[in-house]
PDB file of C-alpha atoms in Angstrom:
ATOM      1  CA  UNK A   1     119.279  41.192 174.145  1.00 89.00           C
ATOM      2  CA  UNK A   2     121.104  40.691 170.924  1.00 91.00           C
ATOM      3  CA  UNK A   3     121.437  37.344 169.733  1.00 92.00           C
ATOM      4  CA  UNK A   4     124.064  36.570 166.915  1.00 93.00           C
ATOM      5  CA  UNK A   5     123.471  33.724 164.113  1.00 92.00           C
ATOM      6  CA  UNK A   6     126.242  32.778 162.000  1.00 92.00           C
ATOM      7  CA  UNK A   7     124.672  31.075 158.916  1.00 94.00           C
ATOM      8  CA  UNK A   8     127.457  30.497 156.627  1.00 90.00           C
ATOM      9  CA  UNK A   9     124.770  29.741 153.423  1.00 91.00           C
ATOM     10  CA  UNK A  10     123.715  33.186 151.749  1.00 92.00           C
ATOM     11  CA  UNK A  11     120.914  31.290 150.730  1.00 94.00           C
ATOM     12  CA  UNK A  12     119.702  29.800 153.834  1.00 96.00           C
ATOM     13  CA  UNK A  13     120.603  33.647 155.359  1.00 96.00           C
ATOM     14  CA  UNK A  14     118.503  35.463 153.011  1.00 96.00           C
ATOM     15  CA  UNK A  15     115.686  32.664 153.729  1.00 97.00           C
ATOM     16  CA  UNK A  16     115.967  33.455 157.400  1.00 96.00           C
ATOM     17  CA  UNK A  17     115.384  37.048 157.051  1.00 96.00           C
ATOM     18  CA  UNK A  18     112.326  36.918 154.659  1.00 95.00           C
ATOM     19  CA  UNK A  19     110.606  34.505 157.432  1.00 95.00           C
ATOM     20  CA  UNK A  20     111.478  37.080 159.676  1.00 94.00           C
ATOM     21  CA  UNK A  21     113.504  34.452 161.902  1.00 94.00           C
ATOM     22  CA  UNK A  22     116.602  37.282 161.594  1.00 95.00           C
ATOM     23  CA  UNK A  23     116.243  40.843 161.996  1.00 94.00           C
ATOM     24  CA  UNK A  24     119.663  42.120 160.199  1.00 94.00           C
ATOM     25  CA  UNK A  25     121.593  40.636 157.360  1.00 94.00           C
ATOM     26  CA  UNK A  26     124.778  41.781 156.368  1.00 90.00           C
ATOM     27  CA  UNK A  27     127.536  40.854 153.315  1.00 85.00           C
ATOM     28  CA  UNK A  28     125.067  39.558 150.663  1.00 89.00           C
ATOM     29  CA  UNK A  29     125.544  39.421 147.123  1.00 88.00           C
ATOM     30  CA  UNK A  30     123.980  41.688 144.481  1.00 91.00           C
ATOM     31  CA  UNK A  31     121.921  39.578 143.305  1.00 92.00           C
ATOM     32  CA  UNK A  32     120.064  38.863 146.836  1.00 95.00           C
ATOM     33  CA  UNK A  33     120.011  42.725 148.096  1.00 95.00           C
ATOM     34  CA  UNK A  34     118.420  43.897 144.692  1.00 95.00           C
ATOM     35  CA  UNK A  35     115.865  40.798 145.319  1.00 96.00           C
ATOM     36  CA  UNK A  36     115.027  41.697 148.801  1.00 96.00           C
ATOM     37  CA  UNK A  37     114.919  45.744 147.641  1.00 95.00           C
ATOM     38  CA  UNK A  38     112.788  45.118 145.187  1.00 95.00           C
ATOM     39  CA  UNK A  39     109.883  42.517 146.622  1.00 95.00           C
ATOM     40  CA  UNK A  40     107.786  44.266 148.568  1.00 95.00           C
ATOM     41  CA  UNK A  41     106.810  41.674 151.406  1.00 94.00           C
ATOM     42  CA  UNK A  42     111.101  42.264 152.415  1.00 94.00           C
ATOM     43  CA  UNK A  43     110.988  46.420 151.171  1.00 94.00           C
ATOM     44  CA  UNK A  44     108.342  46.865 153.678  1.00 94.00           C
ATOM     45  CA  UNK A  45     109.634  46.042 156.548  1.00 94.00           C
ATOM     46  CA  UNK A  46     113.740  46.080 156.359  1.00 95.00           C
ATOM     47  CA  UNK A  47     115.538  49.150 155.408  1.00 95.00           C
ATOM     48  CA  UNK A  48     118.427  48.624 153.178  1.00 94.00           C
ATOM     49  CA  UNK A  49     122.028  50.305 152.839  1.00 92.00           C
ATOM     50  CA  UNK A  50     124.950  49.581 150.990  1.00 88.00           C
ATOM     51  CA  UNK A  51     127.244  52.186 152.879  1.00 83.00           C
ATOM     52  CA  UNK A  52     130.690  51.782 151.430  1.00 77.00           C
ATOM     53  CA  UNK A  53     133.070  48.766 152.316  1.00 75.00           C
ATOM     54  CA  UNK A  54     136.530  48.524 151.591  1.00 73.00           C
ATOM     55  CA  UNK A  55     136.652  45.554 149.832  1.00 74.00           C
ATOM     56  CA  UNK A  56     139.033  44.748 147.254  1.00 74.00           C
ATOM     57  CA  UNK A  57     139.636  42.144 144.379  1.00 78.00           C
ATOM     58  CA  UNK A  58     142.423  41.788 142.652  1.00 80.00           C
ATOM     59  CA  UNK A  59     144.556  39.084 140.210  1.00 85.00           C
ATOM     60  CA  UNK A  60     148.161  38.303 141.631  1.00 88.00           C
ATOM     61  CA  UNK A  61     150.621  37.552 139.051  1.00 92.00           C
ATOM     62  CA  UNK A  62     153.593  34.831 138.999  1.00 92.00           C
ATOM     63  CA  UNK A  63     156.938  37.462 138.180  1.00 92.00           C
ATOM     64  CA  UNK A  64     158.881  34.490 138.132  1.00 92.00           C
ATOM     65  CA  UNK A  65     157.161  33.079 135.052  1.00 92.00           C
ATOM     66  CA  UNK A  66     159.447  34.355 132.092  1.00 92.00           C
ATOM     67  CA  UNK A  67     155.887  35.548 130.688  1.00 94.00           C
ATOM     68  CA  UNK A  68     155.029  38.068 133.300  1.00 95.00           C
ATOM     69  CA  UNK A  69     158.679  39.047 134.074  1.00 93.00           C
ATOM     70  CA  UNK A  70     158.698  42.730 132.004  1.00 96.00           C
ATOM     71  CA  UNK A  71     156.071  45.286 133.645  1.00 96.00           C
ATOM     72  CA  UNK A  72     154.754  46.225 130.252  1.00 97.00           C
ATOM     73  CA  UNK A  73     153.435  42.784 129.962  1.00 97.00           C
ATOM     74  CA  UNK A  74     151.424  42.836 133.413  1.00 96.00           C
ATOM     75  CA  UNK A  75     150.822  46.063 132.186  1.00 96.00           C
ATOM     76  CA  UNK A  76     149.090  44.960 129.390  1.00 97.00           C
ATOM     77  CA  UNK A  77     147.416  42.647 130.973  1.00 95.00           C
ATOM     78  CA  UNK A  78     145.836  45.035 133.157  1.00 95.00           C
ATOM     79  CA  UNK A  79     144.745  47.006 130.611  1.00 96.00           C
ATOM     80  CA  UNK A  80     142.610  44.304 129.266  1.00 95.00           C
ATOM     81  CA  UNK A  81     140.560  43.452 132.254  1.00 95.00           C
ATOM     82  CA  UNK A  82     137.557  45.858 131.814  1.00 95.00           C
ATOM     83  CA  UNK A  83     136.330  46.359 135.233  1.00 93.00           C
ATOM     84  CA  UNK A  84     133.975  48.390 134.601  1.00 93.00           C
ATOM     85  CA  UNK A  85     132.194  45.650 132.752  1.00 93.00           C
ATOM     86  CA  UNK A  86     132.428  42.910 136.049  1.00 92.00           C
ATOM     87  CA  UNK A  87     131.588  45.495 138.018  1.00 91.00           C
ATOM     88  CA  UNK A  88     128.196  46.499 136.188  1.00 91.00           C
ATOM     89  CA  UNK A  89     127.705  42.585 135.202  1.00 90.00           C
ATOM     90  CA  UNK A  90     128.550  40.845 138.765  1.00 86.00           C
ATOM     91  CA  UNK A  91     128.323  43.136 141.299  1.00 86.00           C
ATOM     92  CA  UNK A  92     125.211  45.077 139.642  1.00 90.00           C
ATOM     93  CA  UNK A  93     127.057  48.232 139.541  1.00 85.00           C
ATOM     94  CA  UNK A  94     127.366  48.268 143.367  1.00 87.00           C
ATOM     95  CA  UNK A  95     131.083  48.489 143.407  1.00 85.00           C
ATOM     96  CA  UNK A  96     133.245  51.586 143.035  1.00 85.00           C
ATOM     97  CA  UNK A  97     137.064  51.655 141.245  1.00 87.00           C
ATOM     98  CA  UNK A  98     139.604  53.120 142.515  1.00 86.00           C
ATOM     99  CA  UNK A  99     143.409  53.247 142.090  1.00 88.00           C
ATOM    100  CA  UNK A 100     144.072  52.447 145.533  1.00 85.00           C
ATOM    101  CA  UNK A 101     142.999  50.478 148.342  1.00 84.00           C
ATOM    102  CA  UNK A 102     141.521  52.778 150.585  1.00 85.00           C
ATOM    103  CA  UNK A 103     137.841  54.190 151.094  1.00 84.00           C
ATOM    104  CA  UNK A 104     137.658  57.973 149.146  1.00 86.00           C
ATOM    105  CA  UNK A 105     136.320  59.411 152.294  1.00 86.00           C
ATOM    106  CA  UNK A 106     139.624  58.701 154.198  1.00 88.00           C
ATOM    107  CA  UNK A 107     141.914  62.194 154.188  1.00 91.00           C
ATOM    108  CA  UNK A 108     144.586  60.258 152.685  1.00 92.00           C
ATOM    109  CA  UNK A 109     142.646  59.465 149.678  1.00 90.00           C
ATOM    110  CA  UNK A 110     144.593  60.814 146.452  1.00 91.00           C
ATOM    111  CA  UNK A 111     142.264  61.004 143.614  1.00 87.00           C
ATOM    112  CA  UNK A 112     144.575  62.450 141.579  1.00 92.00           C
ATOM    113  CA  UNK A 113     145.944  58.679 141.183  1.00 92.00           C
ATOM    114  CA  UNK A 114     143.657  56.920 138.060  1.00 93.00           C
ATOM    115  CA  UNK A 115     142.895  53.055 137.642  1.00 93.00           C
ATOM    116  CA  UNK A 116     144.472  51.439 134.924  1.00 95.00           C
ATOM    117  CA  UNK A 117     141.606  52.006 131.621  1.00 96.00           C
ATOM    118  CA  UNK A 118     140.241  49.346 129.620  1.00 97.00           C
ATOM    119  CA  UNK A 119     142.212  49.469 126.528  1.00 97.00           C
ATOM    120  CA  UNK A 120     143.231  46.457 124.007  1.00 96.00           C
ATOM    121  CA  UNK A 121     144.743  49.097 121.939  1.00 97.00           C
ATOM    122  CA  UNK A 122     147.708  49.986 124.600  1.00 98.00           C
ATOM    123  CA  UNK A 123     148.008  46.566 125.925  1.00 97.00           C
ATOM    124  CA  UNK A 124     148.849  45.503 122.394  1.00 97.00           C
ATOM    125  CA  UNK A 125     151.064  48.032 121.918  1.00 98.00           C
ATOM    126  CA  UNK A 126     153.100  46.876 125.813  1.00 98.00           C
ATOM    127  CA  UNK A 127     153.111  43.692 124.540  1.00 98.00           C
ATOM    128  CA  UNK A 128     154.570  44.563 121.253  1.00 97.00           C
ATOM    129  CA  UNK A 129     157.183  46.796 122.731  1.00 98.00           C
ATOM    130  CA  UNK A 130     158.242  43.869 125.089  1.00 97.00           C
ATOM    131  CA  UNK A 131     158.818  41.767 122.099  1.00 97.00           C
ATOM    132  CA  UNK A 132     155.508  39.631 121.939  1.00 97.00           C
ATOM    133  CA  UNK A 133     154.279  39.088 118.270  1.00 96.00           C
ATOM    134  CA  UNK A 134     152.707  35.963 116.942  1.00 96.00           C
ATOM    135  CA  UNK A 135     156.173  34.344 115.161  1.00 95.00           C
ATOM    136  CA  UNK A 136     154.176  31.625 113.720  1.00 94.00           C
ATOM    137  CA  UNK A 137     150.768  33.129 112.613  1.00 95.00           C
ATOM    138  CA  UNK A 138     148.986  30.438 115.317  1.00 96.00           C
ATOM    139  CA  UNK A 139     146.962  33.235 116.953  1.00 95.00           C
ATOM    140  CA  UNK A 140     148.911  33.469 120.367  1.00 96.00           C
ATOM    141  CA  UNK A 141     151.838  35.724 120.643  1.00 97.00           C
ATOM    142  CA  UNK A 142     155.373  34.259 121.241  1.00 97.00           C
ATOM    143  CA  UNK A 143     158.802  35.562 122.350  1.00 96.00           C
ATOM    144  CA  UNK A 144     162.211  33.581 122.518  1.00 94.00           C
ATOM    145  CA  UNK A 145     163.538  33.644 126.049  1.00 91.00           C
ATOM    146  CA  UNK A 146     166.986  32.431 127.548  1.00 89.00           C
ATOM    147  CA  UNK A 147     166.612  30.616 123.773  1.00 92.00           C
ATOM    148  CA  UNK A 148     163.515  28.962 124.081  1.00 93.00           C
ATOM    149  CA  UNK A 149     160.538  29.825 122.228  1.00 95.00           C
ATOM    150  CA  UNK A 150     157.068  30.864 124.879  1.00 95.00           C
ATOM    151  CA  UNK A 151     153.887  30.860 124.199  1.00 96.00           C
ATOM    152  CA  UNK A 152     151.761  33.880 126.037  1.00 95.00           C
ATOM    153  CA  UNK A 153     149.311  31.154 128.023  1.00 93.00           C
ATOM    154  CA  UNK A 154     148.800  31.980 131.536  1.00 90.00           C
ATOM    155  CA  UNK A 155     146.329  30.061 133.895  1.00 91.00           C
ATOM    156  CA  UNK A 156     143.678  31.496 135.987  1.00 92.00           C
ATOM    157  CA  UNK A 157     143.643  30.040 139.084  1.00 92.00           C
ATOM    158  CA  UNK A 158     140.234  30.213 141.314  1.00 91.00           C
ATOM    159  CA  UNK A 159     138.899  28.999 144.621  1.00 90.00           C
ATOM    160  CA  UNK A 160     136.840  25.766 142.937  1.00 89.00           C
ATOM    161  CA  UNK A 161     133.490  27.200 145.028  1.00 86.00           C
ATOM    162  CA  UNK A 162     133.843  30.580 143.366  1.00 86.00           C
ATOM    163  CA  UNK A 163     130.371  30.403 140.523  1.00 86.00           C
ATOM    164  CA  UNK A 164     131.467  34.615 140.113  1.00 85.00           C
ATOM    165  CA  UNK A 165     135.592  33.943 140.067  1.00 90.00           C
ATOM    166  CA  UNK A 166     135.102  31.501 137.239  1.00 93.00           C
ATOM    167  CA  UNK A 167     132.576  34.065 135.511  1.00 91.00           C
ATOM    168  CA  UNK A 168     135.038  36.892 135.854  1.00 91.00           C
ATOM    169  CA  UNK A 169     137.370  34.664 134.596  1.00 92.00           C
ATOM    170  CA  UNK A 170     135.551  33.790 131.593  1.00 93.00           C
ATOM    171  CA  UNK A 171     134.685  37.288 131.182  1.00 91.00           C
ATOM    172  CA  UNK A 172     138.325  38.777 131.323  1.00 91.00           C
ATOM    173  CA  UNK A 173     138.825  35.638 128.953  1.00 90.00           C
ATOM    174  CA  UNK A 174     136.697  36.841 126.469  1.00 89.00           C
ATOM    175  CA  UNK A 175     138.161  40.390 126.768  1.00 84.00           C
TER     176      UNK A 175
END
């Protein structure tokens, strides 16, 4: 008989499989899996695997905004998100990058195609070339556009129960 328990709480999840109440756990953060790995009450008598998922994360952008109209700006802008660094900070190096959204195994895979490199360097350079420079020495570039003056300020927008969303967001932030 197999018996199925939805416990929507990772917390209350991970509490039910090291009192044994649950035999299999599935989807839990980092943090929790390297926990459980690593205590050996939980090592000795689960087996864990973390066989490759296609999951995917990734920042839409507004084109409509005057901002984020020219593709050098977004860009730019994705050449300053160093994922390397969330993935090695939030995910514990447990994720992989890759250009596209599909699993390398697949026989479709191209890994000829690269992901976008962390590089302030370049994206200061796109954002140069599309005619961002800080006018009026305040530390944030501008541009005039349709005769207005913009500031380059764009908002982050997160689900409000997201703890690792805001931290990637302060993290790319910092960047």
């Amino acid at each position: 008989t197999l018996t199925f328990v939805i416990i929507p709480n990772e917390e209350t999840a991970v509490a039910a499989l090291r009192a044994e109440e649950i035999d299999v756990l599935s989807d839990i953060g980092p943090e929790n899996f390297e926990d459980l790995k690593n205590t050996e009450y939980t090592a000795e008598r689960y087996q864990f695997a973390s066989p490759p998922i296609l999951g995917h994360y990734f920042l839409y952008l507004n084109n409509n905004q005057p901002q984020l109209a020219d593709k050098r700006v977004r860009r730019a802008l994705a050449h300053l998100v160093n994922v390397d660094d969330i993935l090695n900070t939030y995910y514990l190096g447990y994720g992989q990058r890759h250009a596209v959204p599909v699993l390398p195994d697949a026989k479709y895979f191209d890994d000829q195609l690269k992901p976008v490199a962390f590089d302030v360097e370049k994206a200061k350079t796109l954002l140069s070339e599309a005619g961002w420079t800080d006018s009026d020495g305040n530390g944030i570039l501008d541009k005039e556009v349709n005769g207005e003056r913009l500031e380059m300020k764009i908002s982050y927008l997160y689900p409000s129960n997201s703890e690792r969303a805001e931290n990637i967001g302060l993290l790319i932030k910092d960047d």
